[in-house]
Amino acid sequence: MVNAKQDMDNVNKEDWEERAAALSSLISPFIEGEYIDSGSEASFTKYNPADGEVLHQLPEGAQQDVDKAVASARRAFEDRRWQGLPLSERKTILLTLADLIEANSQEIALLDAIEVGKPINDALSIDLPLSVGIVRYCAESVDKIFGQSSFVDDSSLAVVTRSPRGVIAGSIGWNFPTVLAVQKIAPALATGNSLVLKPSELSSLSALRIGELAIEAGVPAGVLNIVPGIGATVGNALALHHDVDMISFTGSSATGKRIMQAAGASNMKRLLLECGGKSANIVFPDFEDLDAVAQGVFGRMFWNQGQVCTAGTRLIVHNSIKARLIDKLAQIIEALRPGHPLDPDANFGPLISKLQMDKVLAYVDHGRSHGASLVYGGRPILEESGGYYVEPTIFDEVTSDMVIAREEIFGPVLSVMGFDTVSEAMRLANATDYGLSATVWTTDVSRMHEVMRSLRVGELSINACPRPSAGAAFGSLPLEPHRQSGFGVESGGQGLLSYTALTSVQIHTQRS
């Protein structure tokens, strides 16, 4: 275990590589608090995003893996080994888990950097503190979830209780492995459920490590089971399983729709879906500090190489300032330091896979050939490394009917559109099938109110594009995606309630 409080000033790329070589890459189902052999003989090859070399292989997963995990979670739920604990004890265990994640943050950050290509400093300074904060928030909420009661008359009491839903299946994407894992684990366990977690086949290691730490923290075996594997096998089996009470999913809208179909075809399990986005970043001319806007737009768009569901992929900017803002963005990109994820000096890494790189470059070619003006980037970089690096890309003169403006690219490709009136800006912003998030830059309070009423999104930032660690509100504010970005409420106190079921009780204390 690496001490998270160790001074990082003198840790270089070679030090990180030495630590990486010493890490375990065991990937198999983690059920009843221990690793077991998968029932699958087929394997999936995971390649290193930084150099294209084979990183490891993992089982594709099998129906029997899922059946074992769900049966274990069901036993743990029914015998009340977790939900039956005093709230104070459950809270203490989850706080201990947060402490253990924090103490092992360098190791976990290293796992994410290796598998995803995330710059190690981003993983350490953003992902891990955020993950620890989410677990602590949920832990502190354990004893603050209440039902309701009301006296109906002198002999009757109406009570509404909240109880855990049962066996939850969590399925997560690959772009923020640790953050997404705890976003499923912490609220599910805080509310007394059992959880079967399926990490992405592209990023399984940190979720499995957190599973080990949960056992160390005191979470009873069987309460948290982790089944790695591919979506077509493990994910589909969970979606169709008749003994899963709820699915909490983070990933693409296409997969979310398939989960909805599977839930309906099986046992009508409850769903919480946080899916894709095509978020707008809207800049009005009254916000005069274009340097601040450029920094905010850049961070919202190109952080994590654009592989973020809330990335501000559509820049909708007033025509009077559009050219100047594009120039400032280009200057910021010029100062980027793309490089190996384990190089502490690098602040821009590779994409997750060759498949993703090819997909992003295909979108670039499509934009170029369908009338958009390529003003920056649009090509592979660091090709000698063998890694999957794509230069930050800016298209101008984009229209809402273009593919690059409609579809989620999940890469560093920004589409710029100009406007002259507020109504035009709102029309452009809402011209999408998605409704996850948006950002607006204006100092006009009346205009703020207007865009708050007009934008069809679940999350709105005004005059800031903060990375999650920049504000304590992230993880404590609820998010309800609109339209094809999903449905249900995740995060915050209201998000915790998504993992509970309501029961209405009428108590009559005497005969009439």
Short mmCIF file of C-alpha atoms in Angstrom, two decimals:
data_model
loop_
_atom_site.label_atom_id
_atom_site.label_comp_id
_atom_site.label_asym_id
_atom_site.label_seq_id
_atom_site.Cartn_x
_atom_site.Cartn_y
_atom_site.Cartn_z
CA MET A 1 0.00 0.00 0.00
CA VAL A 2 1.27 3.46 -0.93
CA ASN A 3 0.92 6.19 1.67
CA ALA A 4 -1.43 8.81 0.22
CA LYS A 5 0.14 11.56 2.30
CA GLN A 6 3.63 11.01 0.91
CA ASP A 7 5.24 14.09 -0.66
CA MET A 8 4.66 13.83 -4.42
CA ASP A 9 7.04 16.56 -5.55
CA ASN A 10 9.87 14.20 -6.45
CA VAL A 11 7.86 11.31 -7.90
CA ASN A 12 8.62 11.00 -11.61
CA LYS A 13 7.37 8.85 -14.47
CA GLU A 14 9.90 6.10 -13.75
CA ASP A 15 8.78 5.93 -10.11
CA TRP A 16 5.16 5.50 -11.19
CA GLU A 17 6.10 2.85 -13.73
CA GLU A 18 7.99 0.92 -11.06
CA ARG A 19 4.96 1.04 -8.77
CA ALA A 20 2.68 0.02 -11.62
CA ALA A 21 4.79 -3.05 -12.34
CA ALA A 22 4.33 -4.20 -8.74
CA LEU A 23 0.53 -3.97 -8.77
CA SER A 24 -1.71 -6.99 -9.04
CA SER A 25 -3.82 -7.22 -12.18
CA LEU A 26 -6.02 -10.10 -11.03
CA ILE A 27 -9.42 -9.72 -12.65
CA SER A 28 -12.09 -12.26 -11.76
CA PRO A 29 -15.45 -12.24 -9.98
CA PHE A 30 -15.29 -10.96 -6.38
CA ILE A 31 -18.15 -12.74 -4.59
CA GLU A 32 -18.75 -13.36 -0.88
CA GLY A 33 -15.62 -11.37 -0.08
CA GLU A 34 -13.20 -13.42 -2.19
CA TYR A 35 -12.09 -13.96 -5.75
CA ILE A 36 -13.50 -16.97 -7.57
CA ASP A 37 -12.86 -18.43 -11.00
CA SER A 38 -15.15 -17.18 -13.72
CA GLY A 39 -17.38 -19.65 -15.50
CA SER A 40 -16.23 -18.13 -18.78
CA GLU A 41 -13.45 -19.68 -20.82
CA ALA A 42 -13.47 -16.76 -23.26
CA SER A 43 -11.32 -13.73 -22.48
CA PHE A 44 -11.21 -10.05 -23.39
CA THR A 45 -7.88 -8.40 -24.18
CA LYS A 46 -7.34 -4.96 -22.67
CA TYR A 47 -4.71 -2.76 -24.34
CA ASN A 48 -2.71 0.02 -22.71
CA PRO A 49 -4.05 3.35 -24.05
CA ALA A 50 -0.61 4.94 -23.72
CA ASP A 51 1.33 2.55 -25.97
CA GLY A 52 -1.10 0.09 -27.55
CA GLU A 53 0.54 -2.90 -25.88
CA VAL A 54 -1.44 -5.69 -24.22
CA LEU A 55 -2.14 -4.67 -20.63
CA HIS A 56 -4.00 -7.73 -19.38
CA GLN A 57 -6.77 -10.17 -20.16
CA LEU A 58 -9.98 -10.67 -18.26
CA PRO A 59 -12.84 -13.15 -18.49
CA GLU A 60 -15.75 -12.12 -20.68
CA GLY A 61 -18.00 -13.30 -17.86
CA ALA A 62 -20.74 -15.90 -17.77
CA GLN A 63 -24.36 -16.27 -16.70
CA GLN A 64 -23.24 -18.42 -13.79
CA ASP A 65 -20.98 -15.60 -12.54
CA VAL A 66 -23.99 -13.30 -12.42
CA ASP A 67 -26.21 -15.96 -10.84
CA LYS A 68 -23.68 -16.56 -8.06
CA ALA A 69 -23.27 -12.85 -7.38
CA VAL A 70 -27.00 -12.15 -7.32
CA ALA A 71 -27.71 -15.17 -5.11
CA SER A 72 -25.00 -14.02 -2.69
CA ALA A 73 -26.42 -10.49 -2.62
CA ARG A 74 -29.94 -11.84 -2.09
CA ARG A 75 -28.83 -13.98 0.87
CA ALA A 76 -27.05 -11.01 2.38
CA PHE A 77 -30.15 -8.88 1.99
CA GLU A 78 -32.66 -11.40 3.29
CA ASP A 79 -30.68 -12.39 6.38
CA ARG A 80 -30.26 -8.67 7.18
CA ARG A 81 -26.54 -8.93 7.86
CA TRP A 82 -26.19 -5.36 6.55
CA GLN A 83 -29.58 -3.65 6.60
CA GLY A 84 -30.18 -5.01 10.11
CA LEU A 85 -27.11 -3.33 11.59
CA PRO A 86 -27.63 -0.27 13.78
CA LEU A 87 -27.44 2.85 11.65
CA SER A 88 -24.48 4.08 13.66
CA GLU A 89 -22.54 0.92 12.84
CA ARG A 90 -23.37 1.07 9.13
CA LYS A 91 -22.28 4.70 9.13
CA THR A 92 -18.99 3.91 10.87
CA ILE A 93 -18.18 1.14 8.37
CA LEU A 94 -18.79 3.41 5.39
CA LEU A 95 -16.68 6.17 6.93
CA THR A 96 -13.93 3.59 7.43
CA LEU A 97 -14.24 2.65 3.75
CA ALA A 98 -13.78 6.31 2.82
CA ASP A 99 -10.68 6.47 5.01
CA LEU A 100 -9.26 3.34 3.37
CA ILE A 101 -9.86 4.68 -0.14
CA GLU A 102 -8.10 7.87 0.89
CA ALA A 103 -5.18 5.98 2.43
CA ASN A 104 -4.82 3.93 -0.76
CA SER A 105 -5.50 6.78 -3.14
CA GLN A 106 -2.12 6.63 -4.90
CA GLU A 107 -2.57 2.96 -5.68
CA ILE A 108 -6.15 3.41 -6.91
CA ALA A 109 -5.23 6.49 -8.96
CA LEU A 110 -2.42 4.49 -10.53
CA LEU A 111 -4.84 1.73 -11.52
CA ASP A 112 -7.09 4.27 -13.25
CA ALA A 113 -4.18 5.97 -14.99
CA ILE A 114 -2.92 2.65 -16.36
CA GLU A 115 -6.27 1.37 -17.61
CA VAL A 116 -7.94 4.57 -18.82
CA GLY A 117 -4.98 6.77 -19.79
CA LYS A 118 -6.01 9.42 -17.28
CA PRO A 119 -3.10 11.73 -16.32
CA ILE A 120 -1.91 10.58 -12.91
CA ASN A 121 -2.12 14.07 -11.44
CA ASP A 122 -5.77 14.39 -12.50
CA ALA A 123 -6.59 11.03 -10.94
CA LEU A 124 -4.88 12.05 -7.70
CA SER A 125 -6.13 15.62 -7.43
CA ILE A 126 -9.66 15.23 -8.79
CA ASP A 127 -10.98 11.67 -9.02
CA LEU A 128 -9.78 10.30 -5.68
CA PRO A 129 -10.73 13.27 -3.46
CA LEU A 130 -14.12 13.36 -5.16
CA SER A 131 -14.62 9.63 -4.61
CA VAL A 132 -13.71 9.86 -0.95
CA GLY A 133 -16.10 12.79 -0.56
CA ILE A 134 -18.99 10.87 -2.13
CA VAL A 135 -18.54 7.95 0.26
CA ARG A 136 -18.33 10.28 3.26
CA TYR A 137 -21.43 12.19 2.16
CA CYS A 138 -23.44 8.98 1.85
CA ALA A 139 -22.07 7.67 5.14
CA GLU A 140 -23.11 10.83 6.97
CA SER A 141 -26.58 10.52 5.40
CA VAL A 142 -27.22 7.02 6.76
CA ASP A 143 -29.06 8.25 9.86
CA LYS A 144 -30.76 11.18 8.13
CA ILE A 145 -33.21 9.35 5.87
CA PHE A 146 -36.70 9.57 7.34
CA GLY A 147 -40.23 8.66 6.35
CA GLN A 148 -43.32 10.70 7.17
CA SER A 149 -46.20 10.40 9.60
CA SER A 150 -49.50 12.13 10.22
CA PHE A 151 -52.41 11.71 12.65
CA VAL A 152 -55.50 10.98 10.55
CA ASP A 153 -57.90 11.25 13.49
CA ASP A 154 -57.98 10.36 17.20
CA SER A 155 -57.61 6.65 16.50
CA SER A 156 -55.56 6.48 13.31
CA LEU A 157 -51.98 7.20 12.32
CA ALA A 158 -50.70 7.26 8.74
CA VAL A 159 -47.02 6.42 8.31
CA VAL A 160 -44.88 6.43 5.16
CA THR A 161 -41.72 4.38 5.55
CA ARG A 162 -38.61 4.12 3.41
CA SER A 163 -36.82 0.81 3.14
CA PRO A 164 -34.01 -0.56 0.97
CA ARG A 165 -35.09 -1.86 -2.43
CA GLY A 166 -33.15 -5.12 -2.14
CA VAL A 167 -30.57 -6.35 -4.64
CA ILE A 168 -29.22 -3.52 -6.78
CA ALA A 169 -27.24 -4.06 -9.98
CA GLY A 170 -24.77 -1.28 -10.69
CA SER A 171 -23.30 -0.98 -14.18
CA ILE A 172 -20.75 1.73 -14.93
CA GLY A 173 -18.74 3.22 -17.78
CA TRP A 174 -15.00 3.34 -18.15
CA ASN A 175 -14.18 7.05 -18.12
CA PHE A 176 -14.13 7.61 -14.32
CA PRO A 177 -13.70 4.11 -12.87
CA THR A 178 -13.30 5.03 -9.21
CA VAL A 179 -15.82 7.88 -9.13
CA LEU A 180 -18.49 5.86 -10.90
CA ALA A 181 -17.88 2.81 -8.73
CA VAL A 182 -18.43 4.74 -5.49
CA GLN A 183 -21.42 6.56 -7.01
CA LYS A 184 -23.12 3.16 -7.11
CA ILE A 185 -21.59 1.53 -4.03
CA ALA A 186 -22.01 4.34 -1.50
CA PRO A 187 -25.72 5.21 -1.92
CA ALA A 188 -26.77 1.58 -2.37
CA LEU A 189 -25.02 0.49 0.82
CA ALA A 190 -25.93 3.64 2.77
CA THR A 191 -29.61 2.83 2.28
CA GLY A 192 -29.23 -0.82 3.33
CA ASN A 193 -29.22 -2.58 -0.04
CA SER A 194 -26.94 -5.27 -1.41
CA LEU A 195 -25.11 -4.48 -4.65
CA VAL A 196 -23.76 -6.42 -7.62
CA LEU A 197 -21.40 -4.10 -9.50
CA LYS A 198 -20.34 -4.58 -13.11
CA PRO A 199 -17.37 -2.37 -13.99
CA SER A 200 -16.48 -1.73 -17.61
CA GLU A 201 -14.27 -4.37 -19.21
CA LEU A 202 -11.98 -1.45 -20.11
CA SER A 203 -11.46 -0.38 -16.48
CA SER A 204 -12.07 -3.04 -13.84
CA LEU A 205 -9.08 -2.84 -11.51
CA SER A 206 -10.02 0.05 -9.21
CA ALA A 207 -13.55 -1.26 -8.63
CA LEU A 208 -12.15 -4.64 -7.57
CA ARG A 209 -9.68 -2.92 -5.24
CA ILE A 210 -12.52 -0.97 -3.65
CA GLY A 211 -14.35 -4.26 -3.16
CA GLU A 212 -11.37 -5.56 -1.19
CA LEU A 213 -11.29 -2.37 0.89
CA ALA A 214 -15.01 -2.70 1.64
CA ILE A 215 -14.39 -6.09 3.24
CA GLU A 216 -11.46 -4.61 5.18
CA ALA A 217 -13.72 -1.77 6.36
CA GLY A 218 -16.25 -4.23 7.78
CA VAL A 219 -18.88 -4.53 5.04
CA PRO A 220 -20.17 -8.11 5.45
CA ALA A 221 -19.27 -10.56 2.70
CA GLY A 222 -21.98 -10.83 0.07
CA VAL A 223 -23.27 -7.29 0.50
CA LEU A 224 -21.00 -6.03 -2.29
CA ASN A 225 -20.17 -8.40 -5.14
CA ILE A 226 -18.26 -7.37 -8.28
CA VAL A 227 -18.52 -9.18 -11.61
CA PRO A 228 -16.13 -8.04 -14.35
CA GLY A 229 -16.85 -8.92 -17.96
CA ILE A 230 -18.31 -7.60 -21.19
CA GLY A 231 -21.65 -5.88 -21.40
CA ALA A 232 -23.21 -8.35 -23.83
CA THR A 233 -22.72 -11.12 -21.27
CA VAL A 234 -22.58 -9.76 -17.72
CA GLY A 235 -24.51 -6.54 -18.28
CA ASN A 236 -27.27 -8.26 -20.22
CA ALA A 237 -27.57 -11.05 -17.65
CA LEU A 238 -28.01 -8.49 -14.86
CA ALA A 239 -30.59 -6.51 -16.85
CA LEU A 240 -32.65 -9.65 -17.46
CA HIS A 241 -32.20 -11.23 -14.02
CA HIS A 242 -35.49 -11.82 -12.19
CA ASP A 243 -33.87 -11.50 -8.75
CA VAL A 244 -32.42 -8.03 -9.32
CA ASP A 245 -34.72 -5.35 -7.89
CA MET A 246 -33.12 -2.27 -9.45
CA ILE A 247 -30.45 -1.29 -11.96
CA SER A 248 -28.39 1.86 -11.52
CA PHE A 249 -26.58 2.47 -14.80
CA THR A 250 -24.08 5.02 -16.08
CA GLY A 251 -23.16 4.76 -19.75
CA SER A 252 -24.41 5.41 -23.26
CA SER A 253 -28.01 6.19 -24.17
CA ALA A 254 -28.05 3.26 -26.60
CA THR A 255 -27.17 0.83 -23.81
CA GLY A 256 -29.63 2.55 -21.48
CA LYS A 257 -32.44 1.87 -23.95
CA ARG A 258 -31.50 -1.80 -24.15
CA ILE A 259 -31.56 -1.99 -20.35
CA MET A 260 -35.06 -0.49 -20.35
CA GLN A 261 -36.22 -3.18 -22.77
CA ALA A 262 -34.61 -5.94 -20.69
CA ALA A 263 -36.13 -4.62 -17.47
CA GLY A 264 -39.58 -4.64 -19.04
CA ALA A 265 -39.09 -8.10 -20.52
CA SER A 266 -38.07 -9.56 -17.16
CA ASN A 267 -39.43 -8.40 -13.80
CA MET A 268 -40.05 -4.66 -14.35
CA LYS A 269 -37.09 -3.83 -12.13
CA ARG A 270 -36.66 -0.20 -11.13
CA LEU A 271 -34.22 1.83 -13.22
CA LEU A 272 -31.85 4.73 -12.61
CA LEU A 273 -30.17 5.71 -15.87
CA GLU A 274 -27.50 8.38 -16.34
CA CYS A 275 -26.70 8.27 -20.04
CA GLY A 276 -25.17 10.40 -22.76
CA GLY A 277 -25.04 14.13 -23.32
CA LYS A 278 -24.34 16.83 -25.88
CA SER A 279 -24.01 19.76 -23.53
CA ALA A 280 -24.08 23.40 -24.53
CA ASN A 281 -21.69 26.09 -23.32
CA ILE A 282 -23.47 29.40 -24.00
CA VAL A 283 -21.50 32.66 -23.90
CA PHE A 284 -23.23 36.06 -23.92
CA PRO A 285 -21.25 39.23 -24.77
CA ASP A 286 -21.94 40.96 -21.44
CA PHE A 287 -19.52 38.58 -19.70
CA GLU A 288 -16.38 40.59 -20.44
CA ASP A 289 -13.63 38.37 -19.00
CA LEU A 290 -13.05 36.20 -22.06
CA ASP A 291 -9.89 34.73 -20.52
CA ALA A 292 -11.97 33.25 -17.70
CA VAL A 293 -14.55 32.02 -20.21
CA ALA A 294 -11.86 30.40 -22.35
CA GLN A 295 -10.39 28.60 -19.35
CA GLY A 296 -13.84 27.42 -18.30
CA VAL A 297 -14.85 26.29 -21.78
CA PHE A 298 -11.55 24.48 -22.24
CA GLY A 299 -11.84 22.66 -18.92
CA ARG A 300 -15.45 21.66 -19.48
CA MET A 301 -14.69 20.38 -22.99
CA PHE A 302 -11.21 18.88 -22.99
CA TRP A 303 -10.83 17.53 -19.46
CA ASN A 304 -10.30 13.76 -19.54
CA GLN A 305 -9.69 14.13 -23.30
CA GLY A 306 -13.35 14.99 -23.80
CA GLN A 307 -14.45 11.59 -22.50
CA VAL A 308 -17.04 13.06 -20.12
CA CYS A 309 -20.82 12.75 -20.39
CA THR A 310 -21.27 16.38 -19.30
CA ALA A 311 -18.54 17.75 -21.59
CA GLY A 312 -19.49 21.09 -23.14
CA THR A 313 -19.15 19.81 -26.68
CA ARG A 314 -21.25 22.59 -28.24
CA LEU A 315 -19.93 26.13 -27.80
CA ILE A 316 -22.79 28.54 -28.56
CA VAL A 317 -21.26 32.01 -28.52
CA HIS A 318 -22.42 35.48 -29.53
CA ASN A 319 -21.13 36.34 -32.98
CA SER A 320 -19.53 39.58 -31.76
CA ILE A 321 -17.02 37.68 -29.59
CA LYS A 322 -16.81 34.30 -31.32
CA ALA A 323 -13.53 34.81 -33.19
CA ARG A 324 -11.74 36.20 -30.13
CA LEU A 325 -12.91 33.33 -27.93
CA ILE A 326 -11.78 30.72 -30.46
CA ASP A 327 -8.35 32.39 -30.58
CA LYS A 328 -8.05 32.25 -26.80
CA LEU A 329 -9.04 28.57 -26.78
CA ALA A 330 -6.39 27.82 -29.39
CA GLN A 331 -3.77 29.54 -27.22
CA ILE A 332 -4.71 27.36 -24.24
CA ILE A 333 -4.50 24.22 -26.36
CA GLU A 334 -1.07 25.26 -27.63
CA ALA A 335 0.17 25.26 -24.03
CA LEU A 336 -1.08 21.72 -23.35
CA ARG A 337 1.43 19.03 -22.45
CA PRO A 338 0.14 15.78 -23.98
CA GLY A 339 2.05 12.75 -22.80
CA HIS A 340 2.19 9.44 -20.99
CA PRO A 341 -0.43 9.20 -18.21
CA LEU A 342 2.27 8.35 -15.65
CA ASP A 343 4.32 11.44 -16.50
CA PRO A 344 3.48 14.01 -13.79
CA ASP A 345 4.17 16.81 -16.28
CA ALA A 346 1.54 15.57 -18.76
CA ASN A 347 -1.93 17.12 -18.55
CA PHE A 348 -3.54 15.52 -21.61
CA GLY A 349 -3.58 11.78 -22.13
CA PRO A 350 -4.73 9.23 -24.70
CA LEU A 351 -8.22 8.04 -25.49
CA ILE A 352 -9.35 4.78 -23.93
CA SER A 353 -8.88 2.49 -26.96
CA LYS A 354 -8.04 2.30 -30.64
CA LEU A 355 -11.73 1.77 -31.34
CA GLN A 356 -12.54 5.05 -29.59
CA MET A 357 -9.71 6.88 -31.37
CA ASP A 358 -10.91 5.62 -34.76
CA LYS A 359 -14.47 6.67 -33.89
CA VAL A 360 -13.37 10.19 -32.92
CA LEU A 361 -11.26 10.60 -36.06
CA ALA A 362 -14.21 9.39 -38.16
CA TYR A 363 -16.34 12.17 -36.65
CA VAL A 364 -13.59 14.67 -37.47
CA ASP A 365 -13.54 13.50 -41.09
CA HIS A 366 -17.33 13.70 -41.24
CA GLY A 367 -17.37 17.24 -39.91
CA ARG A 368 -14.69 18.32 -42.35
CA SER A 369 -16.53 16.81 -45.32
CA HIS A 370 -19.98 18.13 -44.39
CA GLY A 371 -19.40 21.86 -44.23
CA ALA A 372 -17.88 22.55 -40.81
CA SER A 373 -14.72 24.65 -40.71
CA LEU A 374 -11.80 22.91 -38.99
CA VAL A 375 -9.91 25.68 -37.20
CA TYR A 376 -7.71 23.62 -34.90
CA GLY A 377 -6.46 20.05 -34.46
CA GLY A 378 -8.22 17.09 -35.97
CA ARG A 379 -5.31 14.68 -36.18
CA PRO A 380 -3.59 11.93 -34.21
CA ILE A 381 -0.58 13.01 -32.15
CA LEU A 382 2.31 11.23 -30.43
CA GLU A 383 1.93 8.44 -32.99
CA GLU A 384 5.43 7.17 -32.26
CA SER A 385 4.24 6.09 -28.80
CA GLY A 386 1.74 3.61 -30.22
CA GLY A 387 -0.90 5.19 -27.97
CA TYR A 388 -4.34 6.49 -28.81
CA TYR A 389 -3.76 10.25 -28.76
CA VAL A 390 -5.96 12.73 -30.64
CA GLU A 391 -5.25 16.46 -30.71
CA PRO A 392 -7.90 18.76 -29.24
CA THR A 393 -10.11 19.77 -32.15
CA ILE A 394 -12.24 22.85 -32.83
CA PHE A 395 -14.84 23.15 -35.60
CA ASP A 396 -16.43 26.51 -36.44
CA GLU A 397 -19.45 27.23 -38.65
CA VAL A 398 -21.28 24.21 -37.27
CA THR A 399 -25.05 23.91 -37.71
CA SER A 400 -27.45 21.97 -35.51
CA ASP A 401 -28.27 19.46 -38.23
CA MET A 402 -24.65 18.31 -38.57
CA VAL A 403 -23.72 14.93 -37.14
CA ILE A 404 -20.90 16.43 -35.05
CA ALA A 405 -23.47 18.71 -33.38
CA ARG A 406 -26.07 15.99 -32.80
CA GLU A 407 -24.22 12.86 -31.74
CA GLU A 408 -22.15 12.24 -28.63
CA ILE A 409 -18.55 11.88 -29.83
CA PHE A 410 -16.90 11.22 -26.45
CA GLY A 411 -13.61 12.72 -27.49
CA PRO A 412 -11.84 16.09 -27.76
CA VAL A 413 -14.00 17.61 -30.52
CA LEU A 414 -15.66 21.01 -29.96
CA SER A 415 -18.41 22.34 -32.25
CA VAL A 416 -18.79 26.14 -32.33
CA MET A 417 -22.03 27.89 -33.32
CA GLY A 418 -22.75 31.62 -33.38
CA PHE A 419 -25.91 33.47 -32.35
CA ASP A 420 -27.26 37.02 -32.26
CA THR A 421 -30.31 36.86 -29.96
CA VAL A 422 -31.19 35.13 -26.70
CA SER A 423 -34.01 33.20 -28.34
CA GLU A 424 -31.64 31.94 -31.03
CA ALA A 425 -29.16 30.80 -28.37
CA MET A 426 -31.88 28.90 -26.50
CA ARG A 427 -33.11 27.29 -29.72
CA LEU A 428 -29.59 26.10 -30.56
CA ALA A 429 -28.98 24.85 -27.03
CA ASN A 430 -32.19 22.80 -26.97
CA ALA A 431 -31.69 21.43 -30.50
CA THR A 432 -30.51 18.05 -29.23
CA ASP A 433 -31.96 14.73 -28.15
CA TYR A 434 -30.04 14.99 -24.88
CA GLY A 435 -30.66 16.97 -21.70
CA LEU A 436 -27.87 16.32 -19.25
CA SER A 437 -26.15 19.64 -18.54
CA ALA A 438 -25.36 23.13 -19.79
CA THR A 439 -23.24 26.14 -18.89
CA VAL A 440 -24.11 29.80 -19.36
CA TRP A 441 -21.88 32.87 -19.11
CA THR A 442 -23.70 36.16 -18.41
CA THR A 443 -23.77 38.91 -15.80
CA ASP A 444 -27.40 39.83 -16.56
CA VAL A 445 -29.59 38.47 -13.76
CA SER A 446 -32.77 38.66 -15.84
CA ARG A 447 -31.06 36.66 -18.56
CA MET A 448 -29.97 34.09 -15.98
CA HIS A 449 -33.61 33.63 -15.02
CA GLU A 450 -34.63 33.33 -18.66
CA VAL A 451 -32.11 30.60 -19.45
CA MET A 452 -32.98 28.74 -16.25
CA ARG A 453 -36.58 28.60 -17.47
CA SER A 454 -35.69 27.75 -21.06
CA LEU A 455 -32.94 25.14 -20.97
CA ARG A 456 -34.10 21.52 -20.81
CA VAL A 457 -31.27 20.08 -18.75
CA GLY A 458 -30.75 18.40 -15.40
CA GLU A 459 -27.67 20.40 -14.44
CA LEU A 460 -26.91 24.05 -15.14
CA SER A 461 -23.75 25.98 -14.29
CA ILE A 462 -23.77 29.77 -14.53
CA ASN A 463 -20.51 31.69 -14.88
CA ALA A 464 -18.32 28.72 -14.04
CA CYS A 465 -17.24 25.40 -15.49
CA PRO A 466 -15.87 23.82 -12.33
CA ARG A 467 -14.21 20.47 -12.33
CA PRO A 468 -15.98 18.31 -9.76
CA SER A 469 -13.37 18.71 -7.03
CA ALA A 470 -13.60 22.49 -7.26
CA GLY A 471 -16.82 22.61 -5.27
CA ALA A 472 -18.27 20.62 -2.41
CA ALA A 473 -21.66 20.72 -4.13
CA PHE A 474 -20.66 18.02 -6.60
CA GLY A 475 -21.89 14.73 -5.23
CA SER A 476 -24.31 16.45 -2.86
CA LEU A 477 -26.47 18.12 -5.50
CA PRO A 478 -29.05 15.89 -7.19
CA LEU A 479 -28.93 15.27 -10.94
CA GLU A 480 -31.99 14.23 -12.92
CA PRO A 481 -31.18 13.78 -16.63
CA HIS A 482 -33.73 15.04 -19.13
CA ARG A 483 -34.81 13.48 -22.41
CA GLN A 484 -32.48 10.80 -23.82
CA SER A 485 -29.82 11.50 -21.19
CA GLY A 486 -31.69 9.12 -18.88
CA PHE A 487 -34.09 9.36 -15.98
CA GLY A 488 -34.22 9.06 -12.22
CA VAL A 489 -32.33 11.11 -9.65
CA GLU A 490 -28.72 10.42 -8.76
CA SER A 491 -26.47 12.08 -6.16
CA GLY A 492 -27.32 14.14 -3.12
CA GLY A 493 -30.04 13.46 -0.61
CA GLN A 494 -32.70 13.04 -3.29
CA GLY A 495 -30.44 10.62 -5.13
CA LEU A 496 -30.16 8.47 -2.02
CA LEU A 497 -33.94 8.18 -1.93
CA SER A 498 -33.81 6.55 -5.39
CA TYR A 499 -32.37 3.49 -3.66
CA THR A 500 -35.32 3.24 -1.26
CA ALA A 501 -38.92 2.04 -1.63
CA LEU A 502 -41.96 3.72 -0.11
CA THR A 503 -44.58 1.88 1.92
CA SER A 504 -47.75 3.60 3.16
CA VAL A 505 -49.04 2.25 6.49
CA GLN A 506 -52.32 3.03 8.25
CA ILE A 507 -52.39 2.21 11.95
CA HIS A 508 -55.71 2.08 13.79
CA THR A 509 -55.24 2.16 17.54
CA GLN A 510 -58.84 1.33 18.59
CA ARG A 511 -62.01 -0.10 17.12
CA SER A 512 -64.64 2.32 15.88
#
